mmCIF file of C-alpha atoms in Angstrom:
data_model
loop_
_atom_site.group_PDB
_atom_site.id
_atom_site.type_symbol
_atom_site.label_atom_id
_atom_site.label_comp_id
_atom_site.label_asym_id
_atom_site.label_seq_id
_atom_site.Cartn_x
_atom_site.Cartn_y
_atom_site.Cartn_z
ATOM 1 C CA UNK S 1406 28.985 57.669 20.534
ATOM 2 C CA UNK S 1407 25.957 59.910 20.363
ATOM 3 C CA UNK S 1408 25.024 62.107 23.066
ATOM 4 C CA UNK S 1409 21.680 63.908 24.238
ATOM 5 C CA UNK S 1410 22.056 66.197 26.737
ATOM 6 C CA UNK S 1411 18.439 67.268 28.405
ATOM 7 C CA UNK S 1412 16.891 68.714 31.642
ATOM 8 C CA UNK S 1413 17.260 72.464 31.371
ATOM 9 C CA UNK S 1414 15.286 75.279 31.858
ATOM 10 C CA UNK S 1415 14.038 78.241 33.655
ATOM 11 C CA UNK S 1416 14.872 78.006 37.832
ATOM 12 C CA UNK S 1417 15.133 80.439 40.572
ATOM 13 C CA UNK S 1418 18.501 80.920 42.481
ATOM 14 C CA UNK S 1419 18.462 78.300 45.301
ATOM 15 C CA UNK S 1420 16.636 76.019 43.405
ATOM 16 C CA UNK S 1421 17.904 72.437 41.949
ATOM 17 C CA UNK S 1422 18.093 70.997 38.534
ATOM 18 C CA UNK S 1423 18.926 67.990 37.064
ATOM 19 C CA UNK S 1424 20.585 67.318 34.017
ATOM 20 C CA UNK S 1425 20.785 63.964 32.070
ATOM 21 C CA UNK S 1426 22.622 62.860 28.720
ATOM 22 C CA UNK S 1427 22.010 59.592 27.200
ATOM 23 C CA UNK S 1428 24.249 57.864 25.071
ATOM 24 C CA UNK S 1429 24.373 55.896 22.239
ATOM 25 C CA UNK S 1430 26.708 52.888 21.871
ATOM 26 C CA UNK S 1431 27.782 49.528 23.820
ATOM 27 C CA UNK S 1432 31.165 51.423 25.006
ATOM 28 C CA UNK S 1433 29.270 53.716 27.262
ATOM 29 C CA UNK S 1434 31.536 52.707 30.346
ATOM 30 C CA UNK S 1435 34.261 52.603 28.603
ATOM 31 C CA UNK S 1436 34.126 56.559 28.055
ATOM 32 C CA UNK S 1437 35.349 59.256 30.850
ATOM 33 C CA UNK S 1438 31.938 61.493 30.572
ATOM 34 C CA UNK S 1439 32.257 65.531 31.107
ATOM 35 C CA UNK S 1440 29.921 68.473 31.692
ATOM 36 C CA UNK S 1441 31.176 72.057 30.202
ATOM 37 C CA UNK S 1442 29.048 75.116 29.824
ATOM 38 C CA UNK S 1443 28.857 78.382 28.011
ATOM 39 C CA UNK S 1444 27.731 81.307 29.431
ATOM 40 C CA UNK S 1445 26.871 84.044 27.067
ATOM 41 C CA UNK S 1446 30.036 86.273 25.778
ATOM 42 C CA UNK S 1447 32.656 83.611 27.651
ATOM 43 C CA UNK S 1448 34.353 80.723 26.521
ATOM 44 C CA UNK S 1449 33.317 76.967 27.237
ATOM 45 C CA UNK S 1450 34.268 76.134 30.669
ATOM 46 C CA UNK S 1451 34.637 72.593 32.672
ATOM 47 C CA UNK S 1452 31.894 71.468 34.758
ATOM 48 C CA UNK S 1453 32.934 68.261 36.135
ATOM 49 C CA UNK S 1454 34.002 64.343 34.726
ATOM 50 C CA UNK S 1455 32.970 60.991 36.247
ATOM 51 C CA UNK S 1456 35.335 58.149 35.054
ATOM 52 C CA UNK S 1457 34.262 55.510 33.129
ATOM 53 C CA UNK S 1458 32.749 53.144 36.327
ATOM 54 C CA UNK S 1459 32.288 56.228 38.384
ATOM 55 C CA UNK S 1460 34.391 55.705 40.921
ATOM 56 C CA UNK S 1461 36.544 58.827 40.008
ATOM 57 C CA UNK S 1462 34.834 62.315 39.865
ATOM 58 C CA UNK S 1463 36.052 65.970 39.369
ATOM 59 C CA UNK S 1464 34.541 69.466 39.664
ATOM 60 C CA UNK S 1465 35.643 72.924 38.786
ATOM 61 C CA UNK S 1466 36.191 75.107 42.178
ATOM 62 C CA UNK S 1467 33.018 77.352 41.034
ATOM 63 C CA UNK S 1468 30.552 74.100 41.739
ATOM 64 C CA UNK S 1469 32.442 72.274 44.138
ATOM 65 C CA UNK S 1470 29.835 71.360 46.705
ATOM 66 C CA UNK S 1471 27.020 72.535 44.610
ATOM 67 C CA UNK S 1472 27.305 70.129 41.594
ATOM 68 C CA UNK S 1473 27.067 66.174 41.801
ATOM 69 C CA UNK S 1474 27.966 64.075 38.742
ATOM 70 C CA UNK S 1475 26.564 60.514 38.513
ATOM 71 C CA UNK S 1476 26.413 57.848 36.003
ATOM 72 C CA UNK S 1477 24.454 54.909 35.239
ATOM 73 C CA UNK S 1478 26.023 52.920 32.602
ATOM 74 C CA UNK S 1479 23.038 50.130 32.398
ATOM 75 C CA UNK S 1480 21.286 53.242 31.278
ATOM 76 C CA UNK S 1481 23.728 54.694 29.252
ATOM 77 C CA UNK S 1482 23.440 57.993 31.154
ATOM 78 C CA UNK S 1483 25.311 60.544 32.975
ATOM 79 C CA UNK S 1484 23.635 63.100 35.387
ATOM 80 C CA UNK S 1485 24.720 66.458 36.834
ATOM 81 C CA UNK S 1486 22.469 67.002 39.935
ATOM 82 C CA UNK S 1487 22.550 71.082 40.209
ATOM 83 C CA UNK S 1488 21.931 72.626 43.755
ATOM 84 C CA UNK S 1489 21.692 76.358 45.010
ATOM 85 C CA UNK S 1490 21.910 77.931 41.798
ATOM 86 C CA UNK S 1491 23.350 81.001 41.556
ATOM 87 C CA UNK S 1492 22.402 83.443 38.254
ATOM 88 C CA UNK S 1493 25.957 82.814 37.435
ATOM 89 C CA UNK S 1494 25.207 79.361 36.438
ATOM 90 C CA UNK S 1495 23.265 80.275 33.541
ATOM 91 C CA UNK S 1496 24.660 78.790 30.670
ATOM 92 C CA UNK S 1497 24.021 76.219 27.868
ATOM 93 C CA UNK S 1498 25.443 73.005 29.589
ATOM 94 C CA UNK S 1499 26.781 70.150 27.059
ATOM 95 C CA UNK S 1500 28.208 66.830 28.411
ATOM 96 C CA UNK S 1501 30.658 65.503 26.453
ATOM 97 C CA UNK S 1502 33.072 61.700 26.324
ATOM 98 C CA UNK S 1503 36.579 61.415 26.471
ATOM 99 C CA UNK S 1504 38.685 58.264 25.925
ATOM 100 C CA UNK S 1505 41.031 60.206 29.005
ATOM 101 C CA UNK S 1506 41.073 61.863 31.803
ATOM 102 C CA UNK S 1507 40.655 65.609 31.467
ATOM 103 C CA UNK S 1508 39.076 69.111 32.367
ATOM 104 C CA UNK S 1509 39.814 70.275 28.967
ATOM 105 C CA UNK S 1510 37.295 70.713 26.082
ATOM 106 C CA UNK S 1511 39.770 69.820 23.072
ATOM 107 C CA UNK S 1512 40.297 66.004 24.922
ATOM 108 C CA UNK S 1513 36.807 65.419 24.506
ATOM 109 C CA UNK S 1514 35.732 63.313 21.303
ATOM 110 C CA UNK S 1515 32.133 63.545 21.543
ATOM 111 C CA UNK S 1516 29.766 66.304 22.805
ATOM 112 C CA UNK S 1517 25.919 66.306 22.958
ATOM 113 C CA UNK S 1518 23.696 69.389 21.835
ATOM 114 C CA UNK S 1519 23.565 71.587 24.630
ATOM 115 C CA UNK S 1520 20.657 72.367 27.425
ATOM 116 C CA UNK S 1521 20.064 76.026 28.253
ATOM 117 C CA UNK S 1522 19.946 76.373 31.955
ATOM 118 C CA UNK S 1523 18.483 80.234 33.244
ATOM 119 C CA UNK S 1524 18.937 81.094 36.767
ATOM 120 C CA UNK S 1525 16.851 84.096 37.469
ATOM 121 C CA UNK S 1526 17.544 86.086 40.547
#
């Protein structure tokens, strides 16, 4: 599986983003997809996971209610729909696939390139 994570950029806190990753591959569904970020000087934190038919979804407490993760597997895509941004968001965001259920980063097989996401104040 090949990701491609895209959508970033440069946003004002309050404002929305969305964030897409495509994948490559005919196993798509088959794939629990995450989000994780990296904020500059910490470690690589969970976002959120969507199972594979996207019935099941998860977020880490600091997005809860702020964060939406979708899915489209006839597309081959998973979104992260970003709302009231807060300057603590800013990170490079990477979505990743897991063959499991988790909220950790060493479960996850295959991770896309990374979209920087800047919320200025």
């Amino acid at each position: 599986v090949q990701l491609q994570a895209s959508g970033g950029g440069l946003v004002q806190a309050g404002d929305s983003l969305t964030l897409s990753c495509a994948a490559s591959g005919r196993t798509f569904s088959m794939y629990y997809m995450g989000w994780f970020r990296r904020a500059p000087g910490k470690e690589r934190e969970f976002v959120a996971y969507i199972s594979g038919r996207g019935i099941s979804t998860y977020y880490a407490d600091s997005v809860k209610g702020r964060f939406t993760i979708s899915r489209d597997n006839a597309k081959n895509t998973v979104y992260l729909q970003m709302n009231s941004l807060k300057p603590e968001d800013t990170a490079v965001y990477y979505c990743a696939a897991s063959a499991m259920v988790s909220t950790q980063s060493l479960d996850y097989r295959y991770w896309g390139q990374g979209t920087q996401v800047t919320v200025s104040s």
